[in-house]
mmCIF file of C-alpha atoms in Angstrom:
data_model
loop_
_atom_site.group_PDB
_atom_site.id
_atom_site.type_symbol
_atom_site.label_atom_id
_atom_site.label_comp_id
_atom_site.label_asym_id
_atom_site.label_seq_id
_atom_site.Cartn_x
_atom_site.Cartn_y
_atom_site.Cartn_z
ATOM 1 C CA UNK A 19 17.761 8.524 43.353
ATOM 2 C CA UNK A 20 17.938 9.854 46.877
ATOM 3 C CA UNK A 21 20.823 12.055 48.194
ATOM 4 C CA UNK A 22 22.005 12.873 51.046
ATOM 5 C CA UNK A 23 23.187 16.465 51.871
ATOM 6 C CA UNK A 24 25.662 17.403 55.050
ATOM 7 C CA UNK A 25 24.437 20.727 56.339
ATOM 8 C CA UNK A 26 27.459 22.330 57.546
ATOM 9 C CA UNK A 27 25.997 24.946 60.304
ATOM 10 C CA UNK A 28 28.875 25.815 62.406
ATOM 11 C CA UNK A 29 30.320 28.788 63.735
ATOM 12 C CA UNK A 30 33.723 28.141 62.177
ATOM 13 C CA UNK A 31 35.550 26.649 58.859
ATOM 14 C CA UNK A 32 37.812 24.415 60.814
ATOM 15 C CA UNK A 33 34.692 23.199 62.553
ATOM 16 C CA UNK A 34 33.232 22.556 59.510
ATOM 17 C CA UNK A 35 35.678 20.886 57.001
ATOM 18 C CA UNK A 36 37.346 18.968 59.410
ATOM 19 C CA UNK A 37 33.822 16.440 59.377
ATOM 20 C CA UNK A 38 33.041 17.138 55.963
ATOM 21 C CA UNK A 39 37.040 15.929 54.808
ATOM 22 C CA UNK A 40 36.058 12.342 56.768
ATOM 23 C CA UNK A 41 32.193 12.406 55.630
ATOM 24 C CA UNK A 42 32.429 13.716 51.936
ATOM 25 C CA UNK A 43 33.156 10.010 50.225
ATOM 26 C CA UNK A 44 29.179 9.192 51.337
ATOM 27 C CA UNK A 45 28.119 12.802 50.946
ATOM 28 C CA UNK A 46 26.504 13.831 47.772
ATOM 29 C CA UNK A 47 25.293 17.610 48.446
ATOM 30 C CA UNK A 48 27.322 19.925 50.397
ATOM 31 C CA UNK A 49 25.473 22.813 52.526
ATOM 32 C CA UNK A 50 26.718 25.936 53.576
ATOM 33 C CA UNK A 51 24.547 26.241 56.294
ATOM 34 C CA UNK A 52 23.035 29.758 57.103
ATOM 35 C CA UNK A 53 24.908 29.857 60.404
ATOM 36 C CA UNK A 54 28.270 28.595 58.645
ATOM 37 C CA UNK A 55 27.971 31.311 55.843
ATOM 38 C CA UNK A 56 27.025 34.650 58.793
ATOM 39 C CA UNK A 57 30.097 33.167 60.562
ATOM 40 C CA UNK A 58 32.412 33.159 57.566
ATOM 41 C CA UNK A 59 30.498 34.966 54.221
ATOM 42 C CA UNK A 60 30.928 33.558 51.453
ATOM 43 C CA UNK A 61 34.679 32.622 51.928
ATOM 44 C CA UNK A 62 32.882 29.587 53.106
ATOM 45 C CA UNK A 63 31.582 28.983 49.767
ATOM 46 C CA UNK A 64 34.579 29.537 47.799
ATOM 47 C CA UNK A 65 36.804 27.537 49.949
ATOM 48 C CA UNK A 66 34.606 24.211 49.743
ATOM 49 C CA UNK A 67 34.379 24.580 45.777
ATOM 50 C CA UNK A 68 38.422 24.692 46.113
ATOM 51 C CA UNK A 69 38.302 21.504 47.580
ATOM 52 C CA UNK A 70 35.306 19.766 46.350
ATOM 53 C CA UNK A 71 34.784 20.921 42.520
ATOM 54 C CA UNK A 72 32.832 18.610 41.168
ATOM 55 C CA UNK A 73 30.305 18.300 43.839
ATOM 56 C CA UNK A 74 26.741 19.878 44.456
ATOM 57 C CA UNK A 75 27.061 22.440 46.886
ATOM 58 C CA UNK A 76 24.597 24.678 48.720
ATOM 59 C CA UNK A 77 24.374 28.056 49.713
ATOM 60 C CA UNK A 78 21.762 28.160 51.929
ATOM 61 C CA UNK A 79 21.156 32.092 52.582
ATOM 62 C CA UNK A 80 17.396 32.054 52.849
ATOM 63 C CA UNK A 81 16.738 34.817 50.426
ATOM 64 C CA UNK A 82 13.989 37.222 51.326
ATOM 65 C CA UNK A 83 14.899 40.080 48.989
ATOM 66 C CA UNK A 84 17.431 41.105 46.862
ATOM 67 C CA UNK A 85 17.434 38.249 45.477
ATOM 68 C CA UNK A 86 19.192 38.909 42.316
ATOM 69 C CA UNK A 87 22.032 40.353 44.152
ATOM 70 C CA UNK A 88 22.468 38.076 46.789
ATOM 71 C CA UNK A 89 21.768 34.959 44.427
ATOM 72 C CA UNK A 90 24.286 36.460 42.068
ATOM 73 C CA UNK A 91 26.953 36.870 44.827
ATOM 74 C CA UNK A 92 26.613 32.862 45.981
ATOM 75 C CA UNK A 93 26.865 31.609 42.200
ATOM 76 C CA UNK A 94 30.142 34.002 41.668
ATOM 77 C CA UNK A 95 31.468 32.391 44.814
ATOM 78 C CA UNK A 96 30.981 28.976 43.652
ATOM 79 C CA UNK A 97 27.499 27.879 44.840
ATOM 80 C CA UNK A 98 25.514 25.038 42.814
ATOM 81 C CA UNK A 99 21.891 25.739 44.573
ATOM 82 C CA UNK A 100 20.915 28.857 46.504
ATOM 83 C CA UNK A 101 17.795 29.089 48.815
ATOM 84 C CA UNK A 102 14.589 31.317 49.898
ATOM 85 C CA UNK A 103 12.149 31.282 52.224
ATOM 86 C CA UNK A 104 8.492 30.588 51.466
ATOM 87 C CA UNK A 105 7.825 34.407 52.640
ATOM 88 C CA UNK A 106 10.151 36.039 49.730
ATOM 89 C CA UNK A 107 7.984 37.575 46.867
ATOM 90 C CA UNK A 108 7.269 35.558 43.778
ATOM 91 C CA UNK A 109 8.858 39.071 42.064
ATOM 92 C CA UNK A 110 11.975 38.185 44.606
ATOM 93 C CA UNK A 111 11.786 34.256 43.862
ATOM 94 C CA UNK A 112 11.556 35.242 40.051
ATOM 95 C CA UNK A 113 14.781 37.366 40.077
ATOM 96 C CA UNK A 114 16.882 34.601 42.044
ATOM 97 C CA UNK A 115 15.707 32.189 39.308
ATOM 98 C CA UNK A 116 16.711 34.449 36.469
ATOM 99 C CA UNK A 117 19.901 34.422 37.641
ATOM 100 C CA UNK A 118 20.233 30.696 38.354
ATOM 101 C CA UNK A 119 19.660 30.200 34.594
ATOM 102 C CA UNK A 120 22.646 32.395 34.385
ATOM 103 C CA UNK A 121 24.807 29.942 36.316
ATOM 104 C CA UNK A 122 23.408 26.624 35.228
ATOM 105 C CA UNK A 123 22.062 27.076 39.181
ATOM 106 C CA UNK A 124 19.327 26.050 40.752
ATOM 107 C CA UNK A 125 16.904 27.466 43.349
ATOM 108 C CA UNK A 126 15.343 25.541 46.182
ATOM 109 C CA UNK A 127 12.489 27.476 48.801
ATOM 110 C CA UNK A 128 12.515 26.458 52.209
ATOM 111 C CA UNK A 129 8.469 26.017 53.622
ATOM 112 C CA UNK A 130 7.480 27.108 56.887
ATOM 113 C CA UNK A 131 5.350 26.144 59.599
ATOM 114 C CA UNK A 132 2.624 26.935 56.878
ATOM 115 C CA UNK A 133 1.795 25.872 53.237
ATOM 116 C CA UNK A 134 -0.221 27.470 50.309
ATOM 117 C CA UNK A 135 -0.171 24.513 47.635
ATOM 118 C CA UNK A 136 -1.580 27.722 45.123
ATOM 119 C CA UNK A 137 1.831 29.428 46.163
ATOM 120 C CA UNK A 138 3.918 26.255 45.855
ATOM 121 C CA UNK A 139 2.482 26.225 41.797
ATOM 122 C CA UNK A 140 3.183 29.262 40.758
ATOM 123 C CA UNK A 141 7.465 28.673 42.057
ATOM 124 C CA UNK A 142 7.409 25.911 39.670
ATOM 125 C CA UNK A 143 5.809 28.242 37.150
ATOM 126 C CA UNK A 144 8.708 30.200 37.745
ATOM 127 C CA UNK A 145 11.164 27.589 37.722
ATOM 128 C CA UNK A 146 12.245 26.569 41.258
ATOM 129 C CA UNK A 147 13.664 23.166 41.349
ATOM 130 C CA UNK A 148 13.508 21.791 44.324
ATOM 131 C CA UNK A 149 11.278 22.528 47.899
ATOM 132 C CA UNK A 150 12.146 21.739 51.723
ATOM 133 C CA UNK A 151 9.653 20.100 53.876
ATOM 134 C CA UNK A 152 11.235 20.885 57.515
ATOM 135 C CA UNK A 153 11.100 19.718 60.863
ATOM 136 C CA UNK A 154 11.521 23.088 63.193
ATOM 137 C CA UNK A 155 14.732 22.834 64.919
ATOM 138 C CA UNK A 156 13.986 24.677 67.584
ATOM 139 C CA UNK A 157 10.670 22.862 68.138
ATOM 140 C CA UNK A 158 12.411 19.492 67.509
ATOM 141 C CA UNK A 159 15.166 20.593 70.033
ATOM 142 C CA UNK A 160 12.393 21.064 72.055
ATOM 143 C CA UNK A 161 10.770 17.688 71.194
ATOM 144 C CA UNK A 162 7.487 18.859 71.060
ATOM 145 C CA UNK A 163 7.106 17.964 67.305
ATOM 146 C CA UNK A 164 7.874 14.888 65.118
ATOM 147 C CA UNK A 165 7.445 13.609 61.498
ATOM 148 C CA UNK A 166 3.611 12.918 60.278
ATOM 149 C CA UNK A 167 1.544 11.836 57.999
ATOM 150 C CA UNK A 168 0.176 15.210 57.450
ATOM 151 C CA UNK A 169 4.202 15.953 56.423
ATOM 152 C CA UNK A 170 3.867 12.596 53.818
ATOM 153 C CA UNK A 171 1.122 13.538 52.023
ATOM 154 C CA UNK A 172 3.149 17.340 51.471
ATOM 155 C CA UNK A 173 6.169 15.739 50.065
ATOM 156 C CA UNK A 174 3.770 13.763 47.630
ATOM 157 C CA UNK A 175 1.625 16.316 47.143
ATOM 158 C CA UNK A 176 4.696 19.105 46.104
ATOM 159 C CA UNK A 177 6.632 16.340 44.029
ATOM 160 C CA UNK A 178 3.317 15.592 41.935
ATOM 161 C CA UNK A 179 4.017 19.434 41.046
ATOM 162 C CA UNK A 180 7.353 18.503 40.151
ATOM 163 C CA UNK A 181 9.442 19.793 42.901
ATOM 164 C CA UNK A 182 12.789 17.765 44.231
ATOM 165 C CA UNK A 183 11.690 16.950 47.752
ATOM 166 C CA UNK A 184 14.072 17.445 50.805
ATOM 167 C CA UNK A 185 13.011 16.976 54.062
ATOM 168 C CA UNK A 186 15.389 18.625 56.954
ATOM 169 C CA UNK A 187 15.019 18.843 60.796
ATOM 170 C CA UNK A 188 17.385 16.990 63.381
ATOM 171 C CA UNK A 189 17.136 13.930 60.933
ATOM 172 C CA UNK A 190 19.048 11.056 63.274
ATOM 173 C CA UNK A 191 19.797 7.576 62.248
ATOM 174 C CA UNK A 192 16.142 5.262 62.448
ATOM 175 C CA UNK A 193 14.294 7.895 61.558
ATOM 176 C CA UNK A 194 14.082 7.469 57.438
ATOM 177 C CA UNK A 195 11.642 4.665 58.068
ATOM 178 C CA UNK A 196 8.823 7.250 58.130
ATOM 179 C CA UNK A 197 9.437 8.628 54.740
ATOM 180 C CA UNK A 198 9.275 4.744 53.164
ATOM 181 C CA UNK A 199 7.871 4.807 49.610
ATOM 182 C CA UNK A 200 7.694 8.702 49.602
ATOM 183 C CA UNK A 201 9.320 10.627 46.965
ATOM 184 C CA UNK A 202 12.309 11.783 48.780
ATOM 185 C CA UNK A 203 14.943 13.688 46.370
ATOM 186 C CA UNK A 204 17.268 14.397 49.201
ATOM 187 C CA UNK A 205 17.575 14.091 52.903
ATOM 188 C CA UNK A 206 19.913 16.676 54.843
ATOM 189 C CA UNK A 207 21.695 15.938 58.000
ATOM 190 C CA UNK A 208 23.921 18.039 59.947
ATOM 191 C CA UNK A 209 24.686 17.680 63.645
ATOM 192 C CA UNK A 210 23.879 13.666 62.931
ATOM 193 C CA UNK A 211 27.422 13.468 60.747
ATOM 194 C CA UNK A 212 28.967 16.859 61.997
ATOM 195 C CA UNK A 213 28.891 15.810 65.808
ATOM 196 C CA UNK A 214 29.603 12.204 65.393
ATOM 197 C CA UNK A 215 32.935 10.475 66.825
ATOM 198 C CA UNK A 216 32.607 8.942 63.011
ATOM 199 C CA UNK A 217 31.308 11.217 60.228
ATOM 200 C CA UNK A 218 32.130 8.950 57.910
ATOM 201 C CA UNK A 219 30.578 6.116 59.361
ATOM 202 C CA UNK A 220 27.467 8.199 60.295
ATOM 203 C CA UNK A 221 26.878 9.498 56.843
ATOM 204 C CA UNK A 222 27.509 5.586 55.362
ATOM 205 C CA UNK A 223 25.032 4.670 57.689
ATOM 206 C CA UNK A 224 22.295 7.310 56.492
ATOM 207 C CA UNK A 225 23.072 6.128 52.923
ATOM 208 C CA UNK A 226 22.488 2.392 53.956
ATOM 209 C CA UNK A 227 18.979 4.066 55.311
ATOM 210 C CA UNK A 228 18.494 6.272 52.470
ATOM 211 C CA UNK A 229 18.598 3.128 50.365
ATOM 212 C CA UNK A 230 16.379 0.775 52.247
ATOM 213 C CA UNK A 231 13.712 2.920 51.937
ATOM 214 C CA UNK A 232 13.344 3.310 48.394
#
């Protein structure tokens, strides 16, 4: 089954729950967005388990090091998932995944620009669940890139190693056709359901998408 995620990356709580309260019926994983969690810490965190306990939520603080101290601080605060970034150390990836097996967590990496499939193995040696195939916001802000098959073959590619696939990146409404028949686990939009006049109708409308291309 796919999922869709909200990616909550605003500068403010009040920016952020006010969409999430109208979008959360059709929402099924809840991001603290990096930019959302430098604004507020981890209050951010706590206050959206508070309101939302039984669902999946994100902390997505791109670990790089320290990762059993940081990972230890999101799962104490509420988190379901934590993140890193493709650059962290496998030793750093391994401590964040010790931990998660603490919590009953899970750990997701976030790729790059680049992609070492030899890399990719050895985090699901280690235990990481799930892996984010990205579109570069600033590059798709800039609209010089777009969704290819070189990205396709990556998400099938990285779930034949048993990853979760999510695939990120300005994701608008049409878009989802590309990723027809691909192994999608989840598919994250933010600004999409954030910005619109109708979150919830915006995030309904995703899930209609996220279902027709199963």
């Amino acid at each position: 089954m796919t999922r869709l995620q909200i990616a909550l990356d605003t500068c403010c709580m009040e920016d952020a729950l006010r969409p999430l309260a109208q979008a959360e019926p059709h929402i099924d994983i809840i991001e603290c967005g990096t930019v959302l969690i430098i604004a507020e810490g981890l209050r951010a965190v706590r206050e959206i388990r508070a309101l939302y306990p039984d669902k999946t939520i994100l902390a997505d603080v791109r670990i790089a090091e320290a990762g059993a101290k940081i990972s230890r601080m999101c799962f104490e605060a509420g988190a379901s998932w934590v993140s890193c970034v493709a650059g962290a150390s496998l030793t750093t990836i391994e401590q964040v995944v010790k931990v998660a097996k603490e919590y009953n967590g899970e750990v997701q990496v976030e790729l790059g620009e680049t992609y070492d499939a030899d890399r990719a193995r050895a985090w699901a040696q280690l235990g990481v669940k799930h892996v984010i195939v990205k579109r570069s916001r600033d590059l798709e802000a800039a609209g010089t890139l777009t969704w290819s098959d070189k990205d396709i073959e990556r998400v099938k590619e990285l779930a034949d190693m048993g990853f979760t696939i999510t695939v990120t990146g300005g994701i608008k409404h049409g878009e989802l056709e590309v990723f027809k028949g691909a192994p999608i686990g989840v598919v994250i939009a933010g600004r999409t359901i954030v910005n619109a006049d109708d979150p919830a109708e915006s995030a309904k409308a995703l899930q209609a998408e996220i279902h027709s291309i199963k």
